[in-house]
XYZ file of C-alpha atoms in Angstrom:
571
model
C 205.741 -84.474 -35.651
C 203.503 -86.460 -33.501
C 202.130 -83.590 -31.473
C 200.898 -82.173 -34.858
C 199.498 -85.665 -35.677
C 197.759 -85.187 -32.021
C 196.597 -82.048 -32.554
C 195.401 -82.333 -36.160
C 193.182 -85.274 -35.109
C 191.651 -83.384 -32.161
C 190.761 -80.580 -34.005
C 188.788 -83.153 -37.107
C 187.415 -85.116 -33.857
C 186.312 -81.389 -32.809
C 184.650 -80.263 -36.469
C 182.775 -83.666 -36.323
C 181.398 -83.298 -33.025
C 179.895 -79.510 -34.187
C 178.685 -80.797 -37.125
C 177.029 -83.633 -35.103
C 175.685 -81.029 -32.619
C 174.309 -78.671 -35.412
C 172.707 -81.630 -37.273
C 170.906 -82.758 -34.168
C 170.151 -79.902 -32.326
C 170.284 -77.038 -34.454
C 169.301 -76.793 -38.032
C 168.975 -79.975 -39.933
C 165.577 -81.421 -40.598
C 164.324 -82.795 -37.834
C 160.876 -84.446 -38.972
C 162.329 -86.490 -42.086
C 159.415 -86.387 -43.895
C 159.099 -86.365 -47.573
C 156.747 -83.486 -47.659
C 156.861 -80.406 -48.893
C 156.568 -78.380 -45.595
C 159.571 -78.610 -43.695
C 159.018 -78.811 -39.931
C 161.810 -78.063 -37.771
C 160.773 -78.937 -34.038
C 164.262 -78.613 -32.383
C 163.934 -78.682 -28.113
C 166.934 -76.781 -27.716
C 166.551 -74.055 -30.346
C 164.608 -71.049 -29.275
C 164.213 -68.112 -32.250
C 163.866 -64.811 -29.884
C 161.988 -62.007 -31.822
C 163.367 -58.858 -30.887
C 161.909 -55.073 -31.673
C 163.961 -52.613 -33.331
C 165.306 -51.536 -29.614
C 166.250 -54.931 -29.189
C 164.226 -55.839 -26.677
C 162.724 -59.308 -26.460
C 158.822 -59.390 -27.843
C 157.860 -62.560 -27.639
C 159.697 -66.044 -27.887
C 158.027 -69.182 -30.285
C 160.113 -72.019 -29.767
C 158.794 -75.088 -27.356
C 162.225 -75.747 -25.675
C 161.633 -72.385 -23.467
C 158.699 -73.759 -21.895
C 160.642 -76.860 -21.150
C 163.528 -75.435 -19.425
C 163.161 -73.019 -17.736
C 166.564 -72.773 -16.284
C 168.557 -72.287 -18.995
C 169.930 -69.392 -20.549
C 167.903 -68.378 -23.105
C 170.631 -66.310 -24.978
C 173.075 -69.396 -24.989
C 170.802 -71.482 -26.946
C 169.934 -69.358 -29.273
C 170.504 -70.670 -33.168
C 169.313 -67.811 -34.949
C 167.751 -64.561 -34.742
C 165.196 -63.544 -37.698
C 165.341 -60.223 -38.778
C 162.574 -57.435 -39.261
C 163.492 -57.649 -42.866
C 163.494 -61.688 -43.130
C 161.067 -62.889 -45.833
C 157.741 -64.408 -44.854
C 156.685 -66.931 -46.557
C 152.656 -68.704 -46.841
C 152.151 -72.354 -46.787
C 150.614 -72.166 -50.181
C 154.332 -71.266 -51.535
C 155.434 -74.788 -50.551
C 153.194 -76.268 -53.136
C 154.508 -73.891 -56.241
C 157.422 -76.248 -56.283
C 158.697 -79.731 -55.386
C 155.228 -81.218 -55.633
C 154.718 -84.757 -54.251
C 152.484 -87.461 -55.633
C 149.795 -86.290 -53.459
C 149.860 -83.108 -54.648
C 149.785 -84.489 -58.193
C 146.873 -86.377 -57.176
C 144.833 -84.112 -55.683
C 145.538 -80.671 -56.000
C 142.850 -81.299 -58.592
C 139.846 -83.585 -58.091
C 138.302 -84.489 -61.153
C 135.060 -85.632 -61.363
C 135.713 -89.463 -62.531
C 138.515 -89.545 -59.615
C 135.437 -88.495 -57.244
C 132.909 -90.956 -58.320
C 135.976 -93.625 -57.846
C 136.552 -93.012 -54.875
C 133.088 -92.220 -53.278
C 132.963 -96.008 -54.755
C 135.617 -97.377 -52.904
C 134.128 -95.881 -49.582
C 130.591 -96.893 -49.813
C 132.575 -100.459 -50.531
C 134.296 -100.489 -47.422
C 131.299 -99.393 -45.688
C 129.000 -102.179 -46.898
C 132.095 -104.605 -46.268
C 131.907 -103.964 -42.547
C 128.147 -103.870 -42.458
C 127.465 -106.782 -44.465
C 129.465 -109.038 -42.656
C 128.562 -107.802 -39.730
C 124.549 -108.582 -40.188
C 125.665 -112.020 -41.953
C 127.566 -113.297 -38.937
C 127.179 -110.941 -35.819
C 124.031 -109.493 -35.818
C 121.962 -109.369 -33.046
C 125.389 -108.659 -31.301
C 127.349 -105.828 -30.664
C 130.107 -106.077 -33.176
C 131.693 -108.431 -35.389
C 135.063 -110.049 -33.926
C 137.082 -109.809 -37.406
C 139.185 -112.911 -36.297
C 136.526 -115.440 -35.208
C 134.470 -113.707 -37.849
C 131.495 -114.191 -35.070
C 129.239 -111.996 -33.188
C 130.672 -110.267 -29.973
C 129.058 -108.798 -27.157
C 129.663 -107.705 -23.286
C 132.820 -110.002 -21.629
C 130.635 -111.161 -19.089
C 133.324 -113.466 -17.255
C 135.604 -110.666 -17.025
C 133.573 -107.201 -15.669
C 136.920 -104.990 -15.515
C 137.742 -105.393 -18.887
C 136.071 -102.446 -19.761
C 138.094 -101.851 -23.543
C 134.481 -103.725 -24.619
C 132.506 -103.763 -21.319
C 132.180 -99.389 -21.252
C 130.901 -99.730 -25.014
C 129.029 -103.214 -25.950
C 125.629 -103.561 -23.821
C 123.940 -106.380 -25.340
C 121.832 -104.138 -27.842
C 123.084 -104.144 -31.319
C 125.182 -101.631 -31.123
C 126.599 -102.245 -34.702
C 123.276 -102.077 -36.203
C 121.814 -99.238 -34.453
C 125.101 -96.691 -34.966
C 125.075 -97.387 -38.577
C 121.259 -96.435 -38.950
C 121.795 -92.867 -40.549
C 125.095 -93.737 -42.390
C 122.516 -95.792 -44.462
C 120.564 -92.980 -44.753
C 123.174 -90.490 -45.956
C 124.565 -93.251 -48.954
C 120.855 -93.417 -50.146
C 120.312 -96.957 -49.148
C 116.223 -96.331 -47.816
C 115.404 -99.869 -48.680
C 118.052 -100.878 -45.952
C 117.493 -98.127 -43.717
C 114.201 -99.469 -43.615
C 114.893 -102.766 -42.802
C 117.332 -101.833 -40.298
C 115.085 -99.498 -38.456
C 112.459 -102.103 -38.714
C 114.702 -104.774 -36.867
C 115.775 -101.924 -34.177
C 111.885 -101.480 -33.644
C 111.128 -105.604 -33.189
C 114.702 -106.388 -31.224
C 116.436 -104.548 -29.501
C 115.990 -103.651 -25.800
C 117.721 -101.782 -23.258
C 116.099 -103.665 -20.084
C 119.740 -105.373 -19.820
C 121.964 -106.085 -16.901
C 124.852 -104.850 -19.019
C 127.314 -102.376 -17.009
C 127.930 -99.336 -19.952
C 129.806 -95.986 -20.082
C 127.281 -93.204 -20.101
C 129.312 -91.172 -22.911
C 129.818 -94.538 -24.941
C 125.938 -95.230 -24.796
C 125.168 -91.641 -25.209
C 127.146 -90.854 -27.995
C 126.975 -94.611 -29.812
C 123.422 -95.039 -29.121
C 121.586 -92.274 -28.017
C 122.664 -89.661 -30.119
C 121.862 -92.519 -33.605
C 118.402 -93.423 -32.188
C 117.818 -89.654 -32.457
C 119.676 -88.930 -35.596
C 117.674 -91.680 -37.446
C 114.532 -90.449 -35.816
C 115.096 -86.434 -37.261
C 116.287 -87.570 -40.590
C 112.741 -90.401 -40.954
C 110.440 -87.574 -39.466
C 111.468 -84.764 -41.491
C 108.919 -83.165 -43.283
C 110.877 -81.170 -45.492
C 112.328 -84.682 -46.706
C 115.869 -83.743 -47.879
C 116.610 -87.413 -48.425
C 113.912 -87.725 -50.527
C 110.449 -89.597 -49.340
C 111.575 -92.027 -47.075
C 108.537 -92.503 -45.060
C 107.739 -95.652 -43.260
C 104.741 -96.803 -42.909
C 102.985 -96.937 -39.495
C 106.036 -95.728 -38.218
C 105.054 -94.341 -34.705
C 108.197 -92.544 -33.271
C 109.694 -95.910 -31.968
C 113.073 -95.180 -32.662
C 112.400 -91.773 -30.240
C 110.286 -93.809 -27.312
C 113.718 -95.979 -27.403
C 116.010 -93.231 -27.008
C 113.905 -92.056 -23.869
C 113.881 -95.117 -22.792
C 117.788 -95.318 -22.629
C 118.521 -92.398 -21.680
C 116.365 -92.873 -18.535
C 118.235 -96.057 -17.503
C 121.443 -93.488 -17.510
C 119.679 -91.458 -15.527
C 120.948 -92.501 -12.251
C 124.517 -91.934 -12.767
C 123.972 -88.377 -12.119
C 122.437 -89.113 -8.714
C 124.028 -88.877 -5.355
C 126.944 -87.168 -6.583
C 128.236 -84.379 -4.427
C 128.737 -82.204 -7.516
C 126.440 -82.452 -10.268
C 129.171 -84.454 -12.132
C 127.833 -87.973 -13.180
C 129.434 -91.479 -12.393
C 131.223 -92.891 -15.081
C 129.000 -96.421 -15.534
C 125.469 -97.371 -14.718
C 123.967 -100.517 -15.090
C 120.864 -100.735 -17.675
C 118.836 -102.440 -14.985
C 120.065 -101.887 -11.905
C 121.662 -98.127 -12.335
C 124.836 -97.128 -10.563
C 126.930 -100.440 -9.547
C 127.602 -100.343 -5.958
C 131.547 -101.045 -6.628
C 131.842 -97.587 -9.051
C 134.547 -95.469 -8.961
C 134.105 -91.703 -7.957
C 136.732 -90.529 -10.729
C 135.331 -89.976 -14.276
C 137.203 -87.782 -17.206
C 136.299 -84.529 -18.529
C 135.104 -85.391 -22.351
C 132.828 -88.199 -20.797
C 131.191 -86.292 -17.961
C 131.159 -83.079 -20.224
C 130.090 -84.572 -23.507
C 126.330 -85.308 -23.066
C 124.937 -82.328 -24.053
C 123.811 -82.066 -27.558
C 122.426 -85.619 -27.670
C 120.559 -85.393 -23.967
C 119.523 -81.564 -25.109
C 117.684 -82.621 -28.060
C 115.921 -85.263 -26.758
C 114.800 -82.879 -24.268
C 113.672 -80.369 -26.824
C 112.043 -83.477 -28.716
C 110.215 -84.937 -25.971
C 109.247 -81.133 -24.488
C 110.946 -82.588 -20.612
C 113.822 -80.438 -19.392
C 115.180 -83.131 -17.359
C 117.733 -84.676 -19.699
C 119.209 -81.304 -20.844
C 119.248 -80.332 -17.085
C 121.474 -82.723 -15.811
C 123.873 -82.863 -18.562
C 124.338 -78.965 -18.727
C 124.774 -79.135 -14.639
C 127.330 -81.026 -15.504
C 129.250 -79.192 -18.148
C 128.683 -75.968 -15.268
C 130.098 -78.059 -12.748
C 133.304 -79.019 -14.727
C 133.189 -75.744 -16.209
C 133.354 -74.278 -12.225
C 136.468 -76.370 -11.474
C 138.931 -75.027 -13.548
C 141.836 -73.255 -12.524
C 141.946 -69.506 -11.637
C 145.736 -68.912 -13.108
C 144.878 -70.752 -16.646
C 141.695 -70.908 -17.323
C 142.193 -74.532 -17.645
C 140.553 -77.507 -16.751
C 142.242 -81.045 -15.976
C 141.654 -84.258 -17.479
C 139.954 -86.964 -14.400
C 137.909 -85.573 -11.153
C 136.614 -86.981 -8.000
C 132.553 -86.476 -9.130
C 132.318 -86.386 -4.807
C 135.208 -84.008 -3.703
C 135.603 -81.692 -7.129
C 138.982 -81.973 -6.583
C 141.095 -82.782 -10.021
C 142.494 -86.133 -9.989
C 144.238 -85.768 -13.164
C 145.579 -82.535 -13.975
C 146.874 -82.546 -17.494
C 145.179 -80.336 -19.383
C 145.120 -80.921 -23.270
C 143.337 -81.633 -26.727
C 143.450 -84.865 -26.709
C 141.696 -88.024 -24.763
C 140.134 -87.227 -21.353
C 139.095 -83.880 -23.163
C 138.545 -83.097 -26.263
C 134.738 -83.578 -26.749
C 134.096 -81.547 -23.950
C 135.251 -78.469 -26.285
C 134.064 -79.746 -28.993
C 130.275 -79.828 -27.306
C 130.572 -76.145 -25.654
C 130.340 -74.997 -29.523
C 128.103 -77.277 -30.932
C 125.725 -76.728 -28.192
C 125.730 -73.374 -28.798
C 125.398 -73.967 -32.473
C 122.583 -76.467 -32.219
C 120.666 -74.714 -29.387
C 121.514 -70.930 -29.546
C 122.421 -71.118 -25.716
C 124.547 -67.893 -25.412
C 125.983 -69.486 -22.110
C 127.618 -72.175 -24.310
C 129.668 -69.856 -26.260
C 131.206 -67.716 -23.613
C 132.330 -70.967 -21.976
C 133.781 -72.175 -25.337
C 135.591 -68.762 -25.896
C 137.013 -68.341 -23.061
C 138.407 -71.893 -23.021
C 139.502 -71.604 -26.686
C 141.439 -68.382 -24.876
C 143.195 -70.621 -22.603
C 144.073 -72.553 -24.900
C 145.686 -70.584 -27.496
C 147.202 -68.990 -24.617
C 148.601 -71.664 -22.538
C 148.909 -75.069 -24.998
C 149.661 -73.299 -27.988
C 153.309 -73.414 -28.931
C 155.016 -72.701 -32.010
C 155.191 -69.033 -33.894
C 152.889 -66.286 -33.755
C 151.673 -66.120 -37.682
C 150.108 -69.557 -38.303
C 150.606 -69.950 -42.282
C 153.624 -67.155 -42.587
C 156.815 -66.474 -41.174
C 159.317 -68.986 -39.627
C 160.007 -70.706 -36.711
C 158.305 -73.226 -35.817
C 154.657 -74.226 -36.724
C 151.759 -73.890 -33.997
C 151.618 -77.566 -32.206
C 149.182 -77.781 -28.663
C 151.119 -79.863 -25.842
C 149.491 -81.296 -22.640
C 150.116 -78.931 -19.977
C 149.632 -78.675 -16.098
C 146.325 -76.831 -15.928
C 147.355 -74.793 -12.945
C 150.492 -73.078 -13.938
C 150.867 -74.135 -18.041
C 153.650 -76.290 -17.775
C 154.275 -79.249 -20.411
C 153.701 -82.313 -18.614
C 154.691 -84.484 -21.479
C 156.406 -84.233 -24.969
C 153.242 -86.473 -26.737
C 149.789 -85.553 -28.419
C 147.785 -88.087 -29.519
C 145.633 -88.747 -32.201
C 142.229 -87.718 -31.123
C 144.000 -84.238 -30.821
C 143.406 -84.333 -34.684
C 139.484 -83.076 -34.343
C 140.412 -79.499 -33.334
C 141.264 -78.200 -36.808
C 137.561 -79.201 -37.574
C 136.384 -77.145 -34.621
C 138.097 -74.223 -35.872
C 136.345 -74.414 -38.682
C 133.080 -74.895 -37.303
C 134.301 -71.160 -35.504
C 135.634 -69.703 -37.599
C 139.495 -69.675 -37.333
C 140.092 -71.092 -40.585
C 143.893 -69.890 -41.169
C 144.721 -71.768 -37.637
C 143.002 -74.558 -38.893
C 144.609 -75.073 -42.360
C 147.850 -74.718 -40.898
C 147.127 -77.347 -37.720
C 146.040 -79.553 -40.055
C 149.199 -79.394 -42.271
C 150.593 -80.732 -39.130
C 148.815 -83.599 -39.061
C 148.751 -84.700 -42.344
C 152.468 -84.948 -42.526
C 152.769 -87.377 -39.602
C 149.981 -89.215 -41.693
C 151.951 -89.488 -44.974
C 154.830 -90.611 -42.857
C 153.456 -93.369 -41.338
C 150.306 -93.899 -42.779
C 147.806 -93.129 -40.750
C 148.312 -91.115 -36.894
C 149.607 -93.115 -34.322
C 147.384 -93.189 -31.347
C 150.636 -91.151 -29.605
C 153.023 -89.465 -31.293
C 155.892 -88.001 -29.023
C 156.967 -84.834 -30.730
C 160.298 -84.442 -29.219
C 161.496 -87.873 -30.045
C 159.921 -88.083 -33.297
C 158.773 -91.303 -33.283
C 155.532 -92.491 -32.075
C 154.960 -93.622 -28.492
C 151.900 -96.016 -28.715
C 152.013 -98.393 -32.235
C 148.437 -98.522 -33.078
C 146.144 -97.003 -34.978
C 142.219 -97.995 -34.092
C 140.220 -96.288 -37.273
C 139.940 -93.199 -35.500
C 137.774 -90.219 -37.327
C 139.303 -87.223 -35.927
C 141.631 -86.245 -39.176
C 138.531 -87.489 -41.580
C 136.077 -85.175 -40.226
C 138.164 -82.474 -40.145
C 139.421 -82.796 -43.509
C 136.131 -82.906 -44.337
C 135.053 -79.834 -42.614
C 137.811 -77.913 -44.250
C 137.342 -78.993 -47.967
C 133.931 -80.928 -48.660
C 135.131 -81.594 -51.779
C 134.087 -85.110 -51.957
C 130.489 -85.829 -52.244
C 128.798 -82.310 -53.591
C 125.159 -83.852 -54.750
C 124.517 -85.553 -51.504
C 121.706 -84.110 -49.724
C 124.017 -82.575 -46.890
C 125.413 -80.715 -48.863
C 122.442 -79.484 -50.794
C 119.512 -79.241 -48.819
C 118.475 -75.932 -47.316
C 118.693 -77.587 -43.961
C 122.453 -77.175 -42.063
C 124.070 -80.459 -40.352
C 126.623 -81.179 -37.933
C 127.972 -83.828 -36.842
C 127.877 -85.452 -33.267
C 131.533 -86.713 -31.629
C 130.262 -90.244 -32.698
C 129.567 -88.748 -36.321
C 125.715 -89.149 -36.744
C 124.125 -86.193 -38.362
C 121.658 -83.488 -36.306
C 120.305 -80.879 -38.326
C 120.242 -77.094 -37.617
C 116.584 -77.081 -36.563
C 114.357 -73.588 -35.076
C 112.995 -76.984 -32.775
C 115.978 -76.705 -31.066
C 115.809 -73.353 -30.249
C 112.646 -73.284 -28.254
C 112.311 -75.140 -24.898
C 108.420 -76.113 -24.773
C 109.227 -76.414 -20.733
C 109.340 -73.186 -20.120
C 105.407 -72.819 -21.091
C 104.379 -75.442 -18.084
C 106.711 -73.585 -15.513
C 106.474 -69.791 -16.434
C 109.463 -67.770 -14.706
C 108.669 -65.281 -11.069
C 111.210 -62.981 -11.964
C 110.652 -62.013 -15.773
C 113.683 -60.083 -16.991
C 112.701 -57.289 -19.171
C 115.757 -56.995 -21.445
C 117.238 -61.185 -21.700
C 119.979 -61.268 -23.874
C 119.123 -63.384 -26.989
C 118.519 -67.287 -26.550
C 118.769 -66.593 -23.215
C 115.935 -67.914 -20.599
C 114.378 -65.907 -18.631
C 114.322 -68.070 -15.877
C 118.272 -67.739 -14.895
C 118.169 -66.342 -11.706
C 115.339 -68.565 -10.412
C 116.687 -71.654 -8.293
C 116.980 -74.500 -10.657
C 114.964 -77.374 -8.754
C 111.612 -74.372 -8.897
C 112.598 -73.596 -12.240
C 112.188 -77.603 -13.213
C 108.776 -77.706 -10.882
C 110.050 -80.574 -9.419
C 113.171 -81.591 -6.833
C 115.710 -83.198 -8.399
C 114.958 -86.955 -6.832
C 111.252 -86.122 -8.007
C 112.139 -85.651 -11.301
C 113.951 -89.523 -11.434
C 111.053 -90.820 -9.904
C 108.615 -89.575 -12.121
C 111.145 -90.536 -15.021
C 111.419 -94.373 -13.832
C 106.955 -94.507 -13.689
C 106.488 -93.433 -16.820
C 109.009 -96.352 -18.167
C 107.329 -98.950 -16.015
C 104.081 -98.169 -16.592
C 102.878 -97.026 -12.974
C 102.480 -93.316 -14.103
């Protein structure tokens, strides 16, 4: 009898272990979420769809991509069937509805004006406290509650040395969020105090794409939106206002300037000093999204100002980049030596190190009408869907598992990594913005449900562990703005939603309008083109096959030059 006894209690030990092995790796729940969608992101389960031969079309689950050694057919969990029902996201919500769908699946007018409330409160919390105890700072330190501003006794920590220069910079990026909550008595005032005190003639060590995007790209939104003539925020005139907010973006963006000099490539340092320009210690390694990401701002001050040079550089750089990536993928990597070309970093993903740099090949083109700009963007939106895209074929329908984008190795597609990170969150909103809108709902889903389960997206999230990786969270806008891209449901009497003018948003969020000015390049009057092409493809310059130094009228060190005179005076 003890044999049996033996053998019974292997064979429950065995029945255990399976059910063990098929809760883990197989077919229970993996996400634990309480949300309506069920995502099932199992490593080691790969769905293989076959054709009615039997032949293998195409497989959808991550875990192949991983391991590529294994057997494909001996992990298999399930097969789905020609005949298997398909089923569309919307179907989740028909039953089982949580209290956000409760909530929200309506949005009634009352709930609106409530809420619209509660975020003009919060906004006027931060700002008011910030002018009552920080201004002429940078930013308010929440725990001192006192102003903060460049850590001048420690020049490496560059968490607050590549973003606060000694200029405001609280004041100055909130200048058209005023604007767009109606507040013109305050928008005056703060433009007013931008005019009398602030100055870039620092010795403050900045990140060009911090200053460009924070700064730059606010001066100018605040500039468009005062200067309109077709007023779609109503008369907001100032009186003797001169274009001061404009001769202070010039003035910036000449003091960056010199971070695109002496550079073997095209591709600019990553700092510059407001005074001094490049320091003499800086690195020679910069990432993608901040060498690649100074186009729309530096391209409408250029069509503003009717001087090429700004929108010169900054598209030589996108080119450059743009030139570097990898003949297998398509894709590029995520840090480069701006000397050597050679990738430093070679993950290629969605997240930080990259993501402006897509989103500003389509909002170039949308803002400019730059052809150029959207054959780069397609072409890397290819790439992408074609190499980070896992998950199954039919975004909203169908099983397996849901489209997620991983980091890869941007020579031969590998995952590098099992994490994506939060700022991965604004590429449903640029799939909007072109179009993809079924791909965007459903990548979206995906983001919102690691939201509801924690709250908010944690600045890493490592998909194959389900936890996430890095425990913070530091108010970033990604998932707002493309929430608010898809739906707009929120605010539908503000003027950006009603005038007859079309806005975008820059990566910092300050509003740009869709402006014909954009569209013409005033530059190409003073330097007419040799070779005049007699059929140029729309939006297209003539002058593309003339060297780009002659096309500009002026060698590239010239151009600086002339640039520093004119701010000092000497010109």
């Amino acid at each position: 009898m003890q044999w049996r006894s033996i053998v019974v209690g292997l064979l429950v030990l065995r029945v255990l272990l399976n059910c063990a092995v098929w809760l883990v790796f197989g077919l229970g729940p993996s996400w634990g979420f309480d949300f309506p969608i069920k995502f099932t992101f199992n490593l080691h389960k790969i769905e293989l769809l076959k054709d009615g031969d039997g032949a293998t079309v195409k497989s959808n689950a991550w875990a192949q991509h991983m391991y590529d050694n294994r057997n494909p057919q001996a992990n298999t969990c399930s097969k789905i069937s020609g005949n298997s029902p398909k089923k569309s996201y919307l179907s989740f919500f028909q039953e089982g509805r949580d209290e956000y769908d409760r909530k929200y699946s309506s949005f009634p007018d009352a709930l609106k004006v409530k809420m619209r409330g509660m975020a003009r409160d919060m906004f006027y919390f931060g700002y008011d406290n910030y002018m009552k105890f920080a201004f002429p700072e940078d930013e308010l330190n929440p725990i001192a509650c006192e102003g903060r501003g460049p850590d001048v006794l420690n020049p490496s920590n560059i968490n607050i040395n590549d973003v606060l220069g000694n200029y405001s910079l609280t004041l100055i990026d909130a200048l058209d969020t005023l604007l767009v909550l109606g507040n013109v008595t305050e928008f005056h005032r703060a433009v007013k105090l931008v005019i009398d005190t602030v100055s870039f003639d620092k010795d403050s060590t900045v990140q060009v794409f911090e200053a460009n995007i924070r700064i730059l790209g606010s001066l100018i939104s605040a500039h468009i939106l005062l200067t309109d003539p077709r007023h779609p925020f109503g008369d907001i005139a100032l009186k003797d206002y001169d274009n001061e907010l404009l001769h202070l973006a010039h003035d910036l963006a000449v003091r960056l300037l010199p971070a695109f000099e002496n550079t073997s490539t095209g591709i600019p340092y990553p700092r510059v000093n407001l005074k001094k320009g490049v320091p003499p210690d800086s690195i020679n390694e910069t990432c993608t999204a901040g060498a690649g990401s100074l186009l729309v701002e530096f391209g409408i001050l250029s069509r503003l100002i009717g001087d090429s040079t700004f929108e010169w550089v900054a598209r030589r750089a996108v080119k450059a980049l743009w030139n570097l990536r990898s003949n297998e993928t398509g894709l590029l990597g995520n840090v480069v030596n701006i000397q050597t070309g050679q990738w430093v970093g070679r993950q290629s993903g969605l997240g930080a190190g990259m993501d402006s740099f897509y989103e500003y090949l389509l909002k170039s083109y949308i803002l400019f009408g730059e052809k150029e700009d959207y054959r780069m963007f397609s072409a890397a939106y290819e790439s992408i869907q074609s190499h980070l895209r896992r998950g199954r074929e039919a975004c909203n329908e169908g099983e397996g598992d849901p489209p997620l984008y991983v980091n890869v190795n941007m020579f031969n597609g590998q995952i590098m990594n099992t994490w994506i990170d939060s700022l991965q969150a604004f590429f449903p909103g640029l799939q909007v913005l072109n179009g993809d809108v079924e791909n965007a709902i459903c990548l979206h889903a995906f983001y919102y449900a690691i939201w509801k389960r924690f709250g908010a997206l944690p600045e890493r999230y490592n998909w194959q562990l389900q936890a996430p990786d890095v425990l913070f969270y530091p108010l970033r806008p990604e998932l707002v703005e493309s929430t608010y891209l898809l739906y707009q449901l929120f605010d539908e009497d503000n003027p950006l939603h009603k005038s007859e003018s079309k806005y975008i948003f820059t990566t910092e969020g300050h509003v740009v309008p869709i402006d014909q000015r954009f569209r013409e390049k005033s530059w190409e009057d003073q330097f007419p083109c040799e070779e005049p092409n007699n059929e140029p493809p729309a939006n297209i310059s003539n002058c593309e096959r003339i060297p780009e130094e002659r096309r500009y009228g002026l060698p590239l060190k010239s151009i600086y030059m002339r640039q520093i005179d004119h701010m000092v005076g000497l010109s």
